[in-house]
Tab-separated table of C-alpha atoms in Angstrom:
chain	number	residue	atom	x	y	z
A	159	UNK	CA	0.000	0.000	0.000
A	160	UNK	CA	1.413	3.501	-0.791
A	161	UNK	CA	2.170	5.915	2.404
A	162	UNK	CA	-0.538	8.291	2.346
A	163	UNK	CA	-2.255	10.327	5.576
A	164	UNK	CA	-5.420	9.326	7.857
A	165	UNK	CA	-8.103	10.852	9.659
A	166	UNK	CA	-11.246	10.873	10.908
A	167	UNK	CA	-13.956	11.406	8.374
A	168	UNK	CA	-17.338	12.381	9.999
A	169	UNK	CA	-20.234	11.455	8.352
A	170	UNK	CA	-21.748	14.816	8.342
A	171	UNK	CA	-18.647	16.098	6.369
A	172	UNK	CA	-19.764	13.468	3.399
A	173	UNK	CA	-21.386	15.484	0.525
A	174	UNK	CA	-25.228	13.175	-0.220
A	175	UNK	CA	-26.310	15.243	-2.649
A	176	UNK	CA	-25.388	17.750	-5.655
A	177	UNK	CA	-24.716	21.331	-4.372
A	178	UNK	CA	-27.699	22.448	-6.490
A	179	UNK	CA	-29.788	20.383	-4.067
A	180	UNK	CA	-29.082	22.706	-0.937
A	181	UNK	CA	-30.024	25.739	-3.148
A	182	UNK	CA	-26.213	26.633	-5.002
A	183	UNK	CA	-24.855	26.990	-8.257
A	184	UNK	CA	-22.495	24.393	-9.485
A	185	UNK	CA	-19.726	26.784	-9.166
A	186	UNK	CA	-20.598	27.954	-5.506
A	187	UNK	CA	-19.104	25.350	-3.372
A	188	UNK	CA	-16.300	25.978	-1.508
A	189	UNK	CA	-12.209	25.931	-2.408
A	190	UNK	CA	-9.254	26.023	-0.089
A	191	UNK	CA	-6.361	27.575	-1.815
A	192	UNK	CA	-3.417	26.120	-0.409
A	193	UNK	CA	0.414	27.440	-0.626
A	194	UNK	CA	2.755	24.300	-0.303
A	195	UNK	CA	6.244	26.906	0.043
A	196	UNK	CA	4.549	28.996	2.623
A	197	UNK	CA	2.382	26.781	4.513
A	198	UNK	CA	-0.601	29.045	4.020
A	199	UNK	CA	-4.133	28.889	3.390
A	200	UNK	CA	-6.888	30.962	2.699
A	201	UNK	CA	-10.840	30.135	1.984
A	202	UNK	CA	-12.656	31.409	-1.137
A	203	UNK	CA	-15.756	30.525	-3.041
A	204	UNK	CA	-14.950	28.630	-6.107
A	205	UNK	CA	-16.795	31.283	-8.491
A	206	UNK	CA	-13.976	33.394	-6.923
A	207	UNK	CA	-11.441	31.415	-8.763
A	208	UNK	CA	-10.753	34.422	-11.210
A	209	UNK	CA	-9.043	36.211	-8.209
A	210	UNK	CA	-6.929	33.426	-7.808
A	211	UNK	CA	-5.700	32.693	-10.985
A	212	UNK	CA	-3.192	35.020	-13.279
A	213	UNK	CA	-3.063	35.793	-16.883
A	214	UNK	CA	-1.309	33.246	-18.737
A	215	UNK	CA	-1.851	30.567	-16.445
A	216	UNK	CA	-2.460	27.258	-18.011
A	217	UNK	CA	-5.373	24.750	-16.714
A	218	UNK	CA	-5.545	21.376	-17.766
A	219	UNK	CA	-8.782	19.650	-18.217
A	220	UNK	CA	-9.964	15.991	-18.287
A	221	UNK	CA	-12.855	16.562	-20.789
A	222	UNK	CA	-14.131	12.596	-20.419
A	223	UNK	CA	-17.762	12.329	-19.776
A	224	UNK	CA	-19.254	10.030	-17.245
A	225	UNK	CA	-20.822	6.879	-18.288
A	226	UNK	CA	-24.405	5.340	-16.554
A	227	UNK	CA	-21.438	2.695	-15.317
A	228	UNK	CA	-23.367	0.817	-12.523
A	229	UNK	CA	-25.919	-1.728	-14.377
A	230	UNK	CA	-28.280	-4.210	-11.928
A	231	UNK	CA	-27.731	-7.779	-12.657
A	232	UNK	CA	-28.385	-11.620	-11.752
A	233	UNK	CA	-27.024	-14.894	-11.071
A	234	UNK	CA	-29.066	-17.972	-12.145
A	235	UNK	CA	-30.098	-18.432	-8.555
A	236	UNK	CA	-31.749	-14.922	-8.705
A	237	UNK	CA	-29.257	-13.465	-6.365
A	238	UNK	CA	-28.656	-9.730	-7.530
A	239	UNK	CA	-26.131	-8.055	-8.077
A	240	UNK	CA	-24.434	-4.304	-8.806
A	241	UNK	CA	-22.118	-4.386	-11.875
A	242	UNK	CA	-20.234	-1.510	-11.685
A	243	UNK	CA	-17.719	-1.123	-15.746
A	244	UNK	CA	-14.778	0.366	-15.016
A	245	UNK	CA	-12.715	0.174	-18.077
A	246	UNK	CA	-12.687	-0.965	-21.644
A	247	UNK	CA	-10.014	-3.166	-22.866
A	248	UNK	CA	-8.893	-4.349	-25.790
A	249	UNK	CA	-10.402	-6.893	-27.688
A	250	UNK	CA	-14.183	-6.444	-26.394
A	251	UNK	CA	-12.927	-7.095	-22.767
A	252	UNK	CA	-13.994	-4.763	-19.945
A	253	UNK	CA	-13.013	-4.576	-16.098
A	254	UNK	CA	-15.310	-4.648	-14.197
A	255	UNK	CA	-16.454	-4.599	-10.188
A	256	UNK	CA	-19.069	-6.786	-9.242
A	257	UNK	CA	-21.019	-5.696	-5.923
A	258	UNK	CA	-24.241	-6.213	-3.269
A	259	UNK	CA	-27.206	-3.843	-3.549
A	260	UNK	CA	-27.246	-2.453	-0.009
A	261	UNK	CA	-29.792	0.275	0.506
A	262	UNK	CA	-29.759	2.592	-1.578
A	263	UNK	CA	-26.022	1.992	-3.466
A	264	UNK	CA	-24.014	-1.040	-3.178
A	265	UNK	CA	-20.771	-2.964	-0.974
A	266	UNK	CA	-18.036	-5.488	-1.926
A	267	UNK	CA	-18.669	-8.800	-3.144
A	268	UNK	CA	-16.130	-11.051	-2.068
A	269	UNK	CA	-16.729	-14.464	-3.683
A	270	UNK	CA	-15.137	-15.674	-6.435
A	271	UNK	CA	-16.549	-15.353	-9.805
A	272	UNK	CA	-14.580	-16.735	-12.573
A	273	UNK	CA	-16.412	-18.555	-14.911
A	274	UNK	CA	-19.889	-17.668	-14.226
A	275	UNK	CA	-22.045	-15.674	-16.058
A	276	UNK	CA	-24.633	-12.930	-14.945
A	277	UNK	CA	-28.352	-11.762	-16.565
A	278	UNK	CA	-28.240	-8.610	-17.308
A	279	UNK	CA	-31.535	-6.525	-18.399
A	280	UNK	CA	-33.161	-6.854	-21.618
A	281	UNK	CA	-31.578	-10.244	-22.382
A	282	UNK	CA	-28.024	-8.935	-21.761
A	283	UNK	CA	-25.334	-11.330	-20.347
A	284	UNK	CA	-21.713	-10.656	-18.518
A	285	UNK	CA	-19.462	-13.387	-18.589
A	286	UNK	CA	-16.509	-13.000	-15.737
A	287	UNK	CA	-13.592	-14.617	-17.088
A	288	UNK	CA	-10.506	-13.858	-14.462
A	289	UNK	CA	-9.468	-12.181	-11.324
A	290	UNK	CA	-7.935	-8.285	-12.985
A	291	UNK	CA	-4.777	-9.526	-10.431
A	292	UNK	CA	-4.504	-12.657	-12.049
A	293	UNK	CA	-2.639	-14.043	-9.221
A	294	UNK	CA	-3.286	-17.034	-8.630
A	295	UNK	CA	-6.214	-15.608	-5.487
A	296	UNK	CA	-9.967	-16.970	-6.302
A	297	UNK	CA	-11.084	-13.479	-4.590
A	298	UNK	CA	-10.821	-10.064	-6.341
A	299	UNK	CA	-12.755	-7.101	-6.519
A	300	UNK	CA	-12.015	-6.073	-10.396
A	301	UNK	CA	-12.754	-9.257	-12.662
A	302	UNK	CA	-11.593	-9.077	-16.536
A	303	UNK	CA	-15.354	-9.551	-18.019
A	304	UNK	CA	-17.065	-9.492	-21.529
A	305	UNK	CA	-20.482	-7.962	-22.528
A	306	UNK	CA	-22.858	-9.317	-24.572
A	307	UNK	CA	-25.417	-6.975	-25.126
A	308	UNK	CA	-29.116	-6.489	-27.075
A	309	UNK	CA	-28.336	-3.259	-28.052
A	310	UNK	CA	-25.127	-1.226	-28.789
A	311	UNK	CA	-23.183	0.139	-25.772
A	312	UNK	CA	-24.151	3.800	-25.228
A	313	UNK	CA	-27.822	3.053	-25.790
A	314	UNK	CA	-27.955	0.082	-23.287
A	315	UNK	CA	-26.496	1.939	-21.169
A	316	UNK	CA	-28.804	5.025	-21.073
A	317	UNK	CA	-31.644	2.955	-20.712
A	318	UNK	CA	-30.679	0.492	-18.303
A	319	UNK	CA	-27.637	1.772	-16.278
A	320	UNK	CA	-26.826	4.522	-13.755
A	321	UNK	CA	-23.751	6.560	-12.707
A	322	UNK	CA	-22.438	4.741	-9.870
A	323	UNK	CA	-22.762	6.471	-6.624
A	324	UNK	CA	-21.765	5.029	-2.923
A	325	UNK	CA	-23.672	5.031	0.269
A	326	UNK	CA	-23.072	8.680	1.172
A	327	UNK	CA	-25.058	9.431	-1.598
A	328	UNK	CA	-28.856	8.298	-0.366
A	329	UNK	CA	-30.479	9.332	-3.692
A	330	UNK	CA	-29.982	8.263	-7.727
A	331	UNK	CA	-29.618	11.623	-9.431
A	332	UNK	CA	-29.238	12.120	-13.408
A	333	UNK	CA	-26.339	11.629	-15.535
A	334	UNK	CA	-26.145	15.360	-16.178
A	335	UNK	CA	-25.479	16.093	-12.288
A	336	UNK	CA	-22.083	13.553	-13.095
A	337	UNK	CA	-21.318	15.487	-16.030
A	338	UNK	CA	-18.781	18.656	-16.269
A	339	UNK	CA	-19.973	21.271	-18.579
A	340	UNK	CA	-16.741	20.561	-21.077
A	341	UNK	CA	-17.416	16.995	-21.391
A	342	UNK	CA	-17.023	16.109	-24.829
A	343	UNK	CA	-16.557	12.376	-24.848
A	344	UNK	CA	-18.369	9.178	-22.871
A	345	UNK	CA	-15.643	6.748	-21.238
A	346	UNK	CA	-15.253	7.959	-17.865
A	347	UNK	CA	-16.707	4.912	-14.935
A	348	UNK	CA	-16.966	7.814	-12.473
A	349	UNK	CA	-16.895	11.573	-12.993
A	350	UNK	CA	-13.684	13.191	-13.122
A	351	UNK	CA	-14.823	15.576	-10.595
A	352	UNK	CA	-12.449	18.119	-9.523
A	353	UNK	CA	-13.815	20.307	-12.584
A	354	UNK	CA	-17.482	19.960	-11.795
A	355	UNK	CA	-17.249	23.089	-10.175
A	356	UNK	CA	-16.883	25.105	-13.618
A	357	UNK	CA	-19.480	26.714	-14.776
A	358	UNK	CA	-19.928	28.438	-18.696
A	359	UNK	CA	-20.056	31.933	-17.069
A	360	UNK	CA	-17.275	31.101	-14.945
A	361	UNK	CA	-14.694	29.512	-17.887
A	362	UNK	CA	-15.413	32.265	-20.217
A	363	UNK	CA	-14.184	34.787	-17.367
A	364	UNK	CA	-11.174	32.984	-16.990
A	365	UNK	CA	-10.288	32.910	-20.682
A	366	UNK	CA	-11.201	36.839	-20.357
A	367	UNK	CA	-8.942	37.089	-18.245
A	368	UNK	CA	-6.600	35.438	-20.130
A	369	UNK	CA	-5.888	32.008	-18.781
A	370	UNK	CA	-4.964	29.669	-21.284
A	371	UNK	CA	-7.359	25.901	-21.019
A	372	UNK	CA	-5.318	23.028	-22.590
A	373	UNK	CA	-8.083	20.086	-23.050
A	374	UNK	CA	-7.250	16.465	-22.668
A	375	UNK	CA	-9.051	12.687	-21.855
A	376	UNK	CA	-8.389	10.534	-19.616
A	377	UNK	CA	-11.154	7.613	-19.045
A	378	UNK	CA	-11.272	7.122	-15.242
A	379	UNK	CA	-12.241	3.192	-13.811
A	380	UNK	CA	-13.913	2.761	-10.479
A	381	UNK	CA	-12.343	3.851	-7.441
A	382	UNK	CA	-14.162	2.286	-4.711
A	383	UNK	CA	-13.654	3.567	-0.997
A	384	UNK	CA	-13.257	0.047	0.829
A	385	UNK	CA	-10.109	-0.419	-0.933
A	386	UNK	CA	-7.495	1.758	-1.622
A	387	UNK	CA	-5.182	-0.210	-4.273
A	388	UNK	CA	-2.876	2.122	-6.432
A	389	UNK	CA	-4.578	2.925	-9.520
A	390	UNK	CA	-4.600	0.703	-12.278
A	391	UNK	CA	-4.078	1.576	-16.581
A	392	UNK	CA	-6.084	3.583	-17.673
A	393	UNK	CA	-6.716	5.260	-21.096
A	394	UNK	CA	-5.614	8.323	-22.094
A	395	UNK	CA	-4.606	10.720	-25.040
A	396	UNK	CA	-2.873	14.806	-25.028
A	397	UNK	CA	-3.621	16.468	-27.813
A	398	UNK	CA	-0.817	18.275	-29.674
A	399	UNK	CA	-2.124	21.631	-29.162
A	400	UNK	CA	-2.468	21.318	-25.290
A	401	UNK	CA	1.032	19.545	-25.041
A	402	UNK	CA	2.153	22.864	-27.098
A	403	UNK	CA	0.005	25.417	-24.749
A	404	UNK	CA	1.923	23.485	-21.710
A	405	UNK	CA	5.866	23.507	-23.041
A	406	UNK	CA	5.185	27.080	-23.811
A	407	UNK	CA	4.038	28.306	-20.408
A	408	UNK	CA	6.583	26.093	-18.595
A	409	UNK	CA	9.268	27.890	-20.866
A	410	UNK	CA	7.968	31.384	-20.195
A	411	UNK	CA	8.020	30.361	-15.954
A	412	UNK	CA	4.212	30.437	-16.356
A	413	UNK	CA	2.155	28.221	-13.780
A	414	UNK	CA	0.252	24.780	-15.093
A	415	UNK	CA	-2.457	23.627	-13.178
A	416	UNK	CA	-3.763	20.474	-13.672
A	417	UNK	CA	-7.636	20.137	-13.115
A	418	UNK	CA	-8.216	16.569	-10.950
A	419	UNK	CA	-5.174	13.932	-10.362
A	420	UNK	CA	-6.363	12.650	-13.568
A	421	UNK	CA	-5.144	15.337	-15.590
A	422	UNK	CA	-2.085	15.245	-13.637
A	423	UNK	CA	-1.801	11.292	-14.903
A	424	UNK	CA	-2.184	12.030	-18.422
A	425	UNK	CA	0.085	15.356	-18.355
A	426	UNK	CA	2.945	13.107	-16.387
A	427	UNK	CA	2.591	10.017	-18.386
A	428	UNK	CA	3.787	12.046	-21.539
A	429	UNK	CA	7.018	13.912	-20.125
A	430	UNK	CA	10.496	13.067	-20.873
A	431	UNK	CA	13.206	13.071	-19.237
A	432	UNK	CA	14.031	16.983	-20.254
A	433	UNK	CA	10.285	17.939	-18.647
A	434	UNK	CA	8.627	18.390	-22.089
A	435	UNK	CA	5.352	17.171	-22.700
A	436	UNK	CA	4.529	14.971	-25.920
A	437	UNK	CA	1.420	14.958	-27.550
A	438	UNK	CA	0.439	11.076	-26.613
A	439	UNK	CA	-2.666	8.357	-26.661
A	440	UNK	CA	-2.501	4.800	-24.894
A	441	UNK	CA	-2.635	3.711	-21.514
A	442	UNK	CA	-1.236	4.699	-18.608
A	443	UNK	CA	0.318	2.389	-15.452
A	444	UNK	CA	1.770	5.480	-14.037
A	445	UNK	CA	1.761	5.865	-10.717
A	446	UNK	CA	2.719	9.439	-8.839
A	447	UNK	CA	4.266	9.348	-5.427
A	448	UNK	CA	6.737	11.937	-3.654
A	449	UNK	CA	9.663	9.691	-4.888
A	450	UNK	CA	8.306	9.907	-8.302
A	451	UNK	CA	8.165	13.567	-8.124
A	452	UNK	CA	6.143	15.861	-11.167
A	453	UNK	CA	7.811	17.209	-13.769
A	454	UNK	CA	4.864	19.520	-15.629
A	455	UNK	CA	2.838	20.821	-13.456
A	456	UNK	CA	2.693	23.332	-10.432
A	457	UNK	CA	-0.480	23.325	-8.892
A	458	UNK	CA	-3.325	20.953	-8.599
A	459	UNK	CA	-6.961	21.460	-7.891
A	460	UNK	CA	-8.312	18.381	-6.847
A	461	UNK	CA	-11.517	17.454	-4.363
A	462	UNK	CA	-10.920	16.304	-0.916
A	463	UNK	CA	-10.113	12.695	-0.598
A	464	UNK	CA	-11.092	9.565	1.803
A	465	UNK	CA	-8.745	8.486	4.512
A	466	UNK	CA	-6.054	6.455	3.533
A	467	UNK	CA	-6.827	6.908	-0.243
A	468	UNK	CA	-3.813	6.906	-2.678
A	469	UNK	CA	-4.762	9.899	-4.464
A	470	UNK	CA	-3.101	11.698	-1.790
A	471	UNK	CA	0.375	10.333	-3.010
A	472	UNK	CA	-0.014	12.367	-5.919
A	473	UNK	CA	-0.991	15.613	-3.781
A	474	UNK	CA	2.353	15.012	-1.759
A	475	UNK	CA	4.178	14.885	-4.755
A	476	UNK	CA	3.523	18.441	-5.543
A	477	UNK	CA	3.051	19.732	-1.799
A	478	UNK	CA	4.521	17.132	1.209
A	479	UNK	CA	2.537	15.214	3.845
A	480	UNK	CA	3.066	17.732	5.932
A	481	UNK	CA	1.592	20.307	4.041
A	482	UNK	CA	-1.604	18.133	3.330
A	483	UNK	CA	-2.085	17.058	6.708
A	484	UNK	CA	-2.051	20.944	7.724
A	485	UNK	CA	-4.626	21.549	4.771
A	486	UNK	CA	-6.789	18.287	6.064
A	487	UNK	CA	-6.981	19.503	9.277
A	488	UNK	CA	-8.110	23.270	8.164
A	489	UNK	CA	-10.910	21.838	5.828
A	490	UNK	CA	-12.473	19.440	8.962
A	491	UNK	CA	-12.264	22.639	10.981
A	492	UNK	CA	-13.685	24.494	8.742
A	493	UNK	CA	-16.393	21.979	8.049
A	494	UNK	CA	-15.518	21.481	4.163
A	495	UNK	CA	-18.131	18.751	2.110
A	496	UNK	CA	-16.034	15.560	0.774
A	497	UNK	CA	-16.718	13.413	-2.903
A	498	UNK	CA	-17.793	14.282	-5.905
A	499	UNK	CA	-20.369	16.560	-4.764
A	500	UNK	CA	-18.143	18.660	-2.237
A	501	UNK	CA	-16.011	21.467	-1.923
A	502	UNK	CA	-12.378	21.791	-3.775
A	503	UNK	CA	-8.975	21.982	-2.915
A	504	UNK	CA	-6.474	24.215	-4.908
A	505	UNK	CA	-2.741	23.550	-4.335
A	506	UNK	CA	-0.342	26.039	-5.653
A	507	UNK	CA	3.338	26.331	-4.915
C-alpha cells in the first residue's frame, strides 16, 4: 500500500447530494487555496477562482464524460447483483467490479466469480472470465469480463444503467449532475470531478482574463472507498495543441495547473526526461508518489479525498505530507463537504 495520511472522516462532512440540491450553483461550493512553500491557506468561493488565478496561467482539463457505469444484474439463482464497468479493454474485454445492492447503493462482493455468467436486463449477459490480479487468489474485486449486449453500448447503457454512486449518496440523481460542462466524450466509470465546479459563465471569465485551457481525456475506472489499491491503466490521449500550450508556459516560468489527479496522470505520463510534454494516446500504469516527483505541473486542484486513499500520493508529490495534513486539518475545521459533490482543494506552490 502507498504511504498516504489518515483521519477521521465524519459522516456529516460526506457530501449526499449535488450542491444544487441545498439551493447553489455548481460553481458555488467551496475551495481552499493552499500554498505548499509557505504553509498558508486561505478560503474562497470557487466562483472566486478568477481572483486566484493570473493571466497566462495554463489549466488542464480531463474533458471525459461520465458513463451510466453501474448496471443491476443476476445470477441464475436470482441473487442480484451491482455491476459496476470500469474500463474498456482491448479486444471487447472490460473490467469490471461486481457488488451487493445495499440500501440505496451497493458494498463489496467477495466471492469468487470466474467462470460464471450474470443476466443482465433486456436479455443482456456478462461473462466474468478472471481475477484483474490474475494471481493465482480466487477473490478479487475487479474481474476481466465481456459484454454481450441487445443493443449497442451507449444506448444500453442510457436505458438500463446509472452513474455509480456510494452510500453517502442516499439518492440516484441524473447523468447530467455527473457530467462537467466541457465533457465532450463518454468513457469515464466515475466523474472526473475536480472540474465539476466550472461553470460556462465562470470559464469564459477565466479565458477573459486570459488564462490559457489546454483540453485532454483521460477515461477514469472505479475507485471504490473500501479499498485503496494504487490505480490501475487507464486510457488516455494529449492532444498536440495542449502539449504545445503546456511547453510554452513552462518555458515562459508560467504556472500549469492540472484540473483533478487525472489530468495530472495524463500530463505526467507524456514527459520526458528533459520535462517536455509529448502529444500522446494509450494507456497509462503510471503511478505518482513523492519519490516519483512531477515534472509539468505546479499546482493541482483536486476534491478532498477519503482516509487512507492513494490519491493523496499524488498531492504530496507536488506539496509534502506535511503540508496536506495541515490543509486536512483546516478543511475538517472548517467543516468542508467531501466526494464528488463537495467542496475543492487548490494547491499552488
Amino acid at each position: 500500500m502507498l504511504a498516504t495520511i489518515d483521519f477521521e472522516l465524519p459522516a456529516v462532512l460526506e457530501a449526499g447530494e449535488p450542491p444544487e440540491a441545498r439551493g447553489l450553483e455548481r460553481d458555488q461550493v467551496r475551495l481552499m487555496v493552499s500554498h505548499s512553500r509557505s504553509n498558508t491557506i486561505e478560503h474562497y468561493r470557487f466562483d472566486q477562482l478568477s481572483m486566484i488565478l493570473q493571466a497566462g496561467d495554463v489549466l488542464a482539463i480531463n474533458t471525459s464524460g461520465t458513463l451510466n457505469a453501474a448496471i443491476p444484474a443476476t445470477d441464475a439463482s436470482g441473487q442480484r447483483f451491482m455491476v459496476h464497468l470500469s474500463t474498456q479493454l482491448l479486444a471487447e474485454l472490460w473490467l469490471v467490479e461486481v457488488r451487493l445492492p445495499h440500501g440505496t447503493s451497493s458494498q463489496p462482493y467477495r466471492a469468487a466469480l470466474a467462470g460464471n455468467s450474470l443476466n443482465l436486463p433486456s436479455g443482456g449477459q456478462i461473462d466474468i472470465h478472471r481475477g484483474y490480479a490474475n494471481d493465482g487468489s480466487a477473490i478479487n474485486r475487479l474481474w476481466i469480463a465481456s459484454l454481450r449486449l441487445p443493443q449497442p453500448l451507449p444506448h444500453y447503457l442510457a436505458e438500463h444503467a446509472k452513474p455509480i454512486h456510494y452510500q453517502y449518496v442516499a439518492a440516484d440523481w441524473p447523468n447530467s449532475y455527473y457530467q462537467t460542462v466541457y465533457a465532450t466524450e463518454l468513457g469515464s466509470a466515475e466523474m472526473p470531478s475536480a472540474g465539476r465546479a466550472f461553470s460556462e459563465r465562470l470559464l469564459t471569465r477565466l479565458v477573459a482574463q486570459g488564462i490559457q485551457i489546454a483540453p485532454l481525456l483521460l477515461h477514469t475506472g472505479v475507485a471504490s472507498l473500501e479499498d485503496h489499491e494504487p490505480p490501475y491503466a487507464e486510457w488516455y490521449r494529449v492532444p498536440a495543441t495542449s502539449a504545445d500550450l503546456i511547453n510554452r508556459a513552462r518555458a515562459d516560468h508560467r504556472r500549469v495547473i492540472a484540473v483533478g489527479t487525472t489530468s495530472v496522470r495524463a500530463i505526467e505520463s507524456t514527459v520526458d526526461q528533459r520535462g517536455l510534454v509529448h502529444p500522446q494516446a494509450g494507456w497509462t500504469e503510471l503511478v505518482i508518489t513523492p519519490e516519483h516527483g512531477l515534472q509539468a505541473v505546479d499546482g493541482i486542484l483536486t476534491g478532498l479525498h477519503e482516509p487512507k486513499a492513494t490519491h493523496l500520493a499524488m498531492l504530496a508529490a507536488l506539496a509534502g505530507y506535511q503540508h496536506l495534513e495541515l490543509c486536512y486539518q483546516a478543511a475538517l475545521e472548517q467543516h468542508y463537504l467531501w466526494h464528488e459533490f463537495g467542496d475543492l482543494h487548490l494547491i499552488l506552490p
